[in-house]
Coordinates of C-alpha atoms in Angstrom, one line a residue:
X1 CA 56.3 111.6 106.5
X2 CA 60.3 111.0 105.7
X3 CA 62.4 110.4 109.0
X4 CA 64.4 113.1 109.9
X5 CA 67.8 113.4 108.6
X6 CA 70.8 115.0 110.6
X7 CA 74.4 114.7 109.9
X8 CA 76.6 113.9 113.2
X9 CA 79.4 111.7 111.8
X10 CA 80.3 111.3 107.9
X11 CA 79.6 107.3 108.4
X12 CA 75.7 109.4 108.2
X13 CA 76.2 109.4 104.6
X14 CA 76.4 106.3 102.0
X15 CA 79.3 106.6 99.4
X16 CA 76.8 106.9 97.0
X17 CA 75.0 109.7 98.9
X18 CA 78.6 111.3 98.8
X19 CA 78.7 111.3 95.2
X20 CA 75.1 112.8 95.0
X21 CA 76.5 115.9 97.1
X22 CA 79.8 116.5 95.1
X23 CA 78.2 116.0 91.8
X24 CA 75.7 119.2 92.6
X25 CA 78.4 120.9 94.4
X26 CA 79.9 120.8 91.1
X27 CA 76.6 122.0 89.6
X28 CA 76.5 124.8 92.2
X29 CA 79.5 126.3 90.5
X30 CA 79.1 125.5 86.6
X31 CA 75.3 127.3 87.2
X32 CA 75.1 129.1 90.3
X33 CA 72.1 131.4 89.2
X34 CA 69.8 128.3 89.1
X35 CA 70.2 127.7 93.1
X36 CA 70.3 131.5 93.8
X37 CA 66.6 131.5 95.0
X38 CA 66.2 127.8 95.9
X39 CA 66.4 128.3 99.7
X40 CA 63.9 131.1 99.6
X41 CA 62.5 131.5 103.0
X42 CA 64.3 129.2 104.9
X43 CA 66.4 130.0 107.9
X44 CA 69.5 128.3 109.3
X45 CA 70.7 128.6 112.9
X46 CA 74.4 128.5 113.3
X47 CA 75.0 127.8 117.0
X48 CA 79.2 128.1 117.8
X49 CA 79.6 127.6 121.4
X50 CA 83.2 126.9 120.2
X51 CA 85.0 129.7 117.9
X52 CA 85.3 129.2 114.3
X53 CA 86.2 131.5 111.3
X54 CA 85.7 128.9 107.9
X55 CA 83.2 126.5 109.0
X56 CA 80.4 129.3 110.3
X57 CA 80.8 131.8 107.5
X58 CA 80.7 129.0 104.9
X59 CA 77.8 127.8 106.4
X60 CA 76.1 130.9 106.4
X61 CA 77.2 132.5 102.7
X62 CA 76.1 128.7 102.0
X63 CA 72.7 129.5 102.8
X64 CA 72.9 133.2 101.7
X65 CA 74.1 132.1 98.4
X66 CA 70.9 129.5 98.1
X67 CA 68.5 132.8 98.8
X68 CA 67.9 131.6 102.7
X69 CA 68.2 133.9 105.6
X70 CA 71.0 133.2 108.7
X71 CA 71.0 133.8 112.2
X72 CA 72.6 132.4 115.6
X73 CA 75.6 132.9 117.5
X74 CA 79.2 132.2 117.7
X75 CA 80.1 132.3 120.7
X76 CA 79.0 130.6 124.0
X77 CA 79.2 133.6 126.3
X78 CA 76.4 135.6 123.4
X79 CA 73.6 132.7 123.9
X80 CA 71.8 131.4 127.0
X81 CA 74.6 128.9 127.8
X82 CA 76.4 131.4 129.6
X83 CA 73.2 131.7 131.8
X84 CA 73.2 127.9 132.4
X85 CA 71.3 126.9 129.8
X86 CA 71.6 123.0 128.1
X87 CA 72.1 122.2 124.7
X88 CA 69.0 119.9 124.6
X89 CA 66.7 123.0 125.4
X90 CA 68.6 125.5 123.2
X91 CA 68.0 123.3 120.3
X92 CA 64.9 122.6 121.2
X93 CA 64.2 126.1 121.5
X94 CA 66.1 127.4 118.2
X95 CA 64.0 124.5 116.1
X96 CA 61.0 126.4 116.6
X97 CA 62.7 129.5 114.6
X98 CA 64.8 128.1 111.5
X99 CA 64.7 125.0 109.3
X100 CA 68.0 124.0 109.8
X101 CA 71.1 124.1 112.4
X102 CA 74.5 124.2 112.4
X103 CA 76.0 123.4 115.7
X104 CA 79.5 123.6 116.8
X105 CA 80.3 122.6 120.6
X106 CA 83.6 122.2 122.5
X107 CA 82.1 118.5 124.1
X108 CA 82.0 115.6 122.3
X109 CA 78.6 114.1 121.4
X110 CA 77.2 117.3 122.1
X111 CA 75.6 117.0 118.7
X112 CA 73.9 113.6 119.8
X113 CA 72.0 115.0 122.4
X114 CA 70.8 117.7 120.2
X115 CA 70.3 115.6 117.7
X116 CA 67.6 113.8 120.1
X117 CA 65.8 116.9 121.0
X118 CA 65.7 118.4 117.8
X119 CA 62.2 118.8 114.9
X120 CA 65.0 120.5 112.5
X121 CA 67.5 118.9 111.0
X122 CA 70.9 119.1 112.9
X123 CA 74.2 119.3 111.3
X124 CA 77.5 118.3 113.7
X125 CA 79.9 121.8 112.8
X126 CA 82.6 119.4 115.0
X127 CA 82.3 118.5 118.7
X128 CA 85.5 118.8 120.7
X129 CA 88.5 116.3 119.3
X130 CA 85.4 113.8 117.5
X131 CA 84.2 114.2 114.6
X132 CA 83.9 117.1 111.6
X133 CA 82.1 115.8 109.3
X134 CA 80.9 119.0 106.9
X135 CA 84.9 119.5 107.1
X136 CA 85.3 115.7 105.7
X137 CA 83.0 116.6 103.1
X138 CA 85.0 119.4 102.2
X139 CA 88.3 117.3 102.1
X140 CA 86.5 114.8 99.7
X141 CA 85.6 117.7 97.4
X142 CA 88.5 119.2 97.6
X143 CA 90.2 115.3 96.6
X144 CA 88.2 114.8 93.8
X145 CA 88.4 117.6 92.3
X146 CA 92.4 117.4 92.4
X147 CA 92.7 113.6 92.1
X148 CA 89.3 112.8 90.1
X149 CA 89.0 109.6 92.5
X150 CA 89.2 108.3 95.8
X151 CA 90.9 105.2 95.4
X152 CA 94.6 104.1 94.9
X153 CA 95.8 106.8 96.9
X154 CA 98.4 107.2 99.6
X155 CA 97.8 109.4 102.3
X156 CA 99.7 111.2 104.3
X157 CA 98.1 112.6 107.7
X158 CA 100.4 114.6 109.5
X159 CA 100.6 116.7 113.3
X160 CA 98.3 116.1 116.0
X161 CA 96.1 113.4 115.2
X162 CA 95.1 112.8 118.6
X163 CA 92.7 115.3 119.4
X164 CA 92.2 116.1 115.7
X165 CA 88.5 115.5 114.7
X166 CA 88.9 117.1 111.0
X167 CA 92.1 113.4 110.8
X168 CA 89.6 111.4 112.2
X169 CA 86.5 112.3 110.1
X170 CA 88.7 111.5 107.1
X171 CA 89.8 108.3 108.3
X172 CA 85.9 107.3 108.9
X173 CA 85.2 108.7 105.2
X174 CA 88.4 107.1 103.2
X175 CA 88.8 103.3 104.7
X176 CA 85.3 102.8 102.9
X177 CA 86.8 103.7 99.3
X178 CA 89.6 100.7 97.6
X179 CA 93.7 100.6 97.7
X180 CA 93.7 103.5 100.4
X181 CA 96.3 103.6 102.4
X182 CA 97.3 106.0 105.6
X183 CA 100.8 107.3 106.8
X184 CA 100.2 108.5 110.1
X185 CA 102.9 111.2 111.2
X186 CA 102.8 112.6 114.5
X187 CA 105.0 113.0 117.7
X188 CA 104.3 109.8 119.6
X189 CA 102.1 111.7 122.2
X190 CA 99.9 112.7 118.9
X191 CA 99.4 109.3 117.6
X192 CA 95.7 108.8 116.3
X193 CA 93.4 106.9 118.7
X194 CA 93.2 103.0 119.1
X195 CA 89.6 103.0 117.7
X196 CA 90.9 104.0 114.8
X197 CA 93.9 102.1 114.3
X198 CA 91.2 99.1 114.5
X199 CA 88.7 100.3 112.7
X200 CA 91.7 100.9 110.1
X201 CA 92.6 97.1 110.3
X202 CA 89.3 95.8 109.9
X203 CA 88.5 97.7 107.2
X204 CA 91.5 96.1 105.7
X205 CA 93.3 99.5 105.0
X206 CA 97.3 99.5 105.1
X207 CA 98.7 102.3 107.4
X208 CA 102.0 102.8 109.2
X209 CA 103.2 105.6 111.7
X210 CA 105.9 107.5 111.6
X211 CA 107.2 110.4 113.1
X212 CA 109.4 111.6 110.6
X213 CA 107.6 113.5 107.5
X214 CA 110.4 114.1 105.5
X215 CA 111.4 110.8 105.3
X216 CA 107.2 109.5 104.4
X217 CA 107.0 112.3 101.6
X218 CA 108.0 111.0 98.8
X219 CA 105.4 108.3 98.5
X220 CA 102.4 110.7 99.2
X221 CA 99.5 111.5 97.0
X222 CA 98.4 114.0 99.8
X223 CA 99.5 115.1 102.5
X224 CA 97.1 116.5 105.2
X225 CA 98.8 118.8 107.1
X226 CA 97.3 119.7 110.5
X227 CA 97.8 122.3 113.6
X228 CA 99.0 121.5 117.0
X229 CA 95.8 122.5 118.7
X230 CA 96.3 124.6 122.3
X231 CA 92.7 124.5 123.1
X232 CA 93.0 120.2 123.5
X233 CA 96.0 120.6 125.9
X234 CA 95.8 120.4 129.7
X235 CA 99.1 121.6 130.3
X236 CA 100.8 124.2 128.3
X237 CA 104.0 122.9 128.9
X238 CA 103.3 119.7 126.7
X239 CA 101.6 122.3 123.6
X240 CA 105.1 124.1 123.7
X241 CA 107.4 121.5 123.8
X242 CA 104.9 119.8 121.1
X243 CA 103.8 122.6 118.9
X244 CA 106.6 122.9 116.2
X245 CA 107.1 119.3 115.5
X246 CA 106.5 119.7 112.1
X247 CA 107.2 122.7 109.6
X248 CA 106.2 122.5 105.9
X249 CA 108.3 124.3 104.0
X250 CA 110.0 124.6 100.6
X251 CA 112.8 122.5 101.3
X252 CA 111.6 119.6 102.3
X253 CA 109.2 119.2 99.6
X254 CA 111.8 119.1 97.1
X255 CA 111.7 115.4 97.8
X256 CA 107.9 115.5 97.0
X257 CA 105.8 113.8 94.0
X258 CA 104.8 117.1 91.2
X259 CA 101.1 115.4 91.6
X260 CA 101.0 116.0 95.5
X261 CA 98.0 117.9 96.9
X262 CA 98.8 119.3 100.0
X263 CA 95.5 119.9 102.5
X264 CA 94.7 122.0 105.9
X265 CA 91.7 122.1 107.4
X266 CA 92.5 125.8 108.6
X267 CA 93.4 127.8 110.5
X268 CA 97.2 127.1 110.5
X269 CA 99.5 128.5 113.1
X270 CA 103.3 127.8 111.5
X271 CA 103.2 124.2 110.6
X272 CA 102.9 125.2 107.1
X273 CA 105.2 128.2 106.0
X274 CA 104.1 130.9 104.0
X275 CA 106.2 130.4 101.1
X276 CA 104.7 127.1 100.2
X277 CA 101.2 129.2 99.4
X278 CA 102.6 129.9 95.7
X279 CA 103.4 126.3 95.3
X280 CA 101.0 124.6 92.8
X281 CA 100.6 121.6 94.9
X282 CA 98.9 124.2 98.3
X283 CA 95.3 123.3 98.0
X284 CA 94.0 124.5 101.5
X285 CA 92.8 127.8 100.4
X286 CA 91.0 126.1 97.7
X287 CA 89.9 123.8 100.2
X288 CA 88.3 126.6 101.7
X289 CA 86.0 127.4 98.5
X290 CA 84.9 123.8 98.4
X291 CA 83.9 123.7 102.2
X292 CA 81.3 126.7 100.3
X293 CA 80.2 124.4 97.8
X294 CA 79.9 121.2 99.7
X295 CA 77.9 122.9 102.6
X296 CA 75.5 124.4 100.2
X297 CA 74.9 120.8 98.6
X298 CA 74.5 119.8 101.9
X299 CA 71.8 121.8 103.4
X300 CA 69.4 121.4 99.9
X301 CA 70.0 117.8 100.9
X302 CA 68.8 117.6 104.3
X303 CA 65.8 120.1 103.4
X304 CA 64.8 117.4 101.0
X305 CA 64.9 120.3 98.5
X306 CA 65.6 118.7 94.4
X307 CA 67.6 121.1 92.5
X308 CA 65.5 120.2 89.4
X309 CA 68.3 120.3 87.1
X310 CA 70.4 117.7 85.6
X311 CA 71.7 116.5 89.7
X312 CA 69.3 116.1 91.8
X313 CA 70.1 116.2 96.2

């Protein structure tokens, strides 16, 4: 019997196993009629103890899209944790019901303990300010279908990268790949996490912090735009005072390379204005479409199901 596979951070995954997954994403869209039945009779559970609009309706027209069935919750206070309940025996309970779950939950390593406790196979939907990594997955779609390659690119992450699990997913993901290097921009309370400033130097990765975008734009391949988050902050004062330190706009990527992709993981609040949707170098709705793709690749992968065309998961 093959071990169980779950996916709690992107590290989960080899590079190689990462190229598997975008090369039948890329499958799911040039023949989508051959994986319209492929999940027939198979059920995923989409447990949101934390709100989300993308992730948990990509994961489930995902699935519908592969011919499975959906069900779960997506919100805490419409499942037995408002009664009490812990996560260890709600997933152990909900694996008796589907063949896969999705689980988002507002405490970090939340997915861990389910993971332990679980006879499906688990995937992390993000837990608190740690890890994303189907949103990762997403991003690296989303990258090489823009830039063709993960390598010899500058990156520019900017906003709150302190409590921001889809910045620190990507980091995991991009200091395995060659000639990547990070701009970090952020107000100095928002400066990404030690951990990752050393996991950054021993991967051998070059990155610098700023906290002035305008000034770091120029030399970007991408910039990875991200919201201010409320929900991380104990006191509100520090989310106002902190909330517009950045504003994307038309103006200031005039001084911006014509090739740059410009990312969100979504939702966005004002950090990005409106007018710079129209701009042929907004990818984050786009983005959105590949979190689709990816997430279907990814549950025909962790079934153990073989496409039987010319990818196999």
């Amino acid at each position: 019997m093959e071990k169980l596979r779950n996916l709690i951070n992107i590290t989960d995954l080899s590079t190689q196993e990462i190229e598997e997954l975008i090369q039948v994403a890329d499958d799911i869209v040039a023949r989508p009629e051959h994986y319209q039945d492929i999940c027939q009779h198979k059920k995923l559970a989409t447990l949101f103890f934390e709100p989300s609009t993308r992730t948990r309706l990509s994961f489930e027209a995902a699935m519908l899209e592969l011919g499975g069935s959906v069900l779960g919750f997506s919100s805490a206070n419409s499942s037995s944790a408002a009664k009490g309940e812990s996560v260890s025996d709600t997933i152990q309970t909900v694996g008796n019901y589907v063949d896969i779950i999705a689980m988002r939950h507002p405490k970090e390593g939340a997915p861990v303990v389910g993971a332990s406790r679980t006879s499906v196979p688990i995937i992390n939907a993000g837990d608190g300010g740690h890890f994303h990594p189907t949103q990762t997955l997403t991003d690296l779609l989303t990258i090489h279908r823009k830039k063709g390659r993960f390598d010899h690119l500058t990156i520019g992450l900017c906003g709150d990268l302190k409590f921001g699990r889809t910045v620190h997913s990507l980091i995991e993901a991009m200091t395995r790949y060659d000639s990547v290097e990070f701009v970090l921009i952020s107000p100095n309370e928002l400066q990404i996490p030690n951990y990752l400033k050393h996991l950054m130097d021993e991967a051998q990765v070059k990155w610098s912090e700023t906290t002035d975008l305008e000034t770091a734009l120029p030399a970007l391949d991408i910039l990875y735009m991200t919201r201010v988050q409320k929900e991380r902050f104990f006191n509100e004062a520090d989310y106002i005072r902190l909330k517009d330190s950045y504003i994307l706009d038309l103006d200031k990527l005039r001084h911006a390379q014509e090739e740059l992709v410009i990312m969100h993981p979504l939702p966005r609040v004002n950090e990005i204005a409106t007018e710079v949707d129209d701009d042929p170098r907004a990818c984050y709705f786009f983005q959105a479409l590949c979190g689709k793709h990816i997430r279907m690749a990814l549950i025909l992968f962790l079934l153990g199901i073989t496409t039987g065309g010319t990818q196999n998961v």
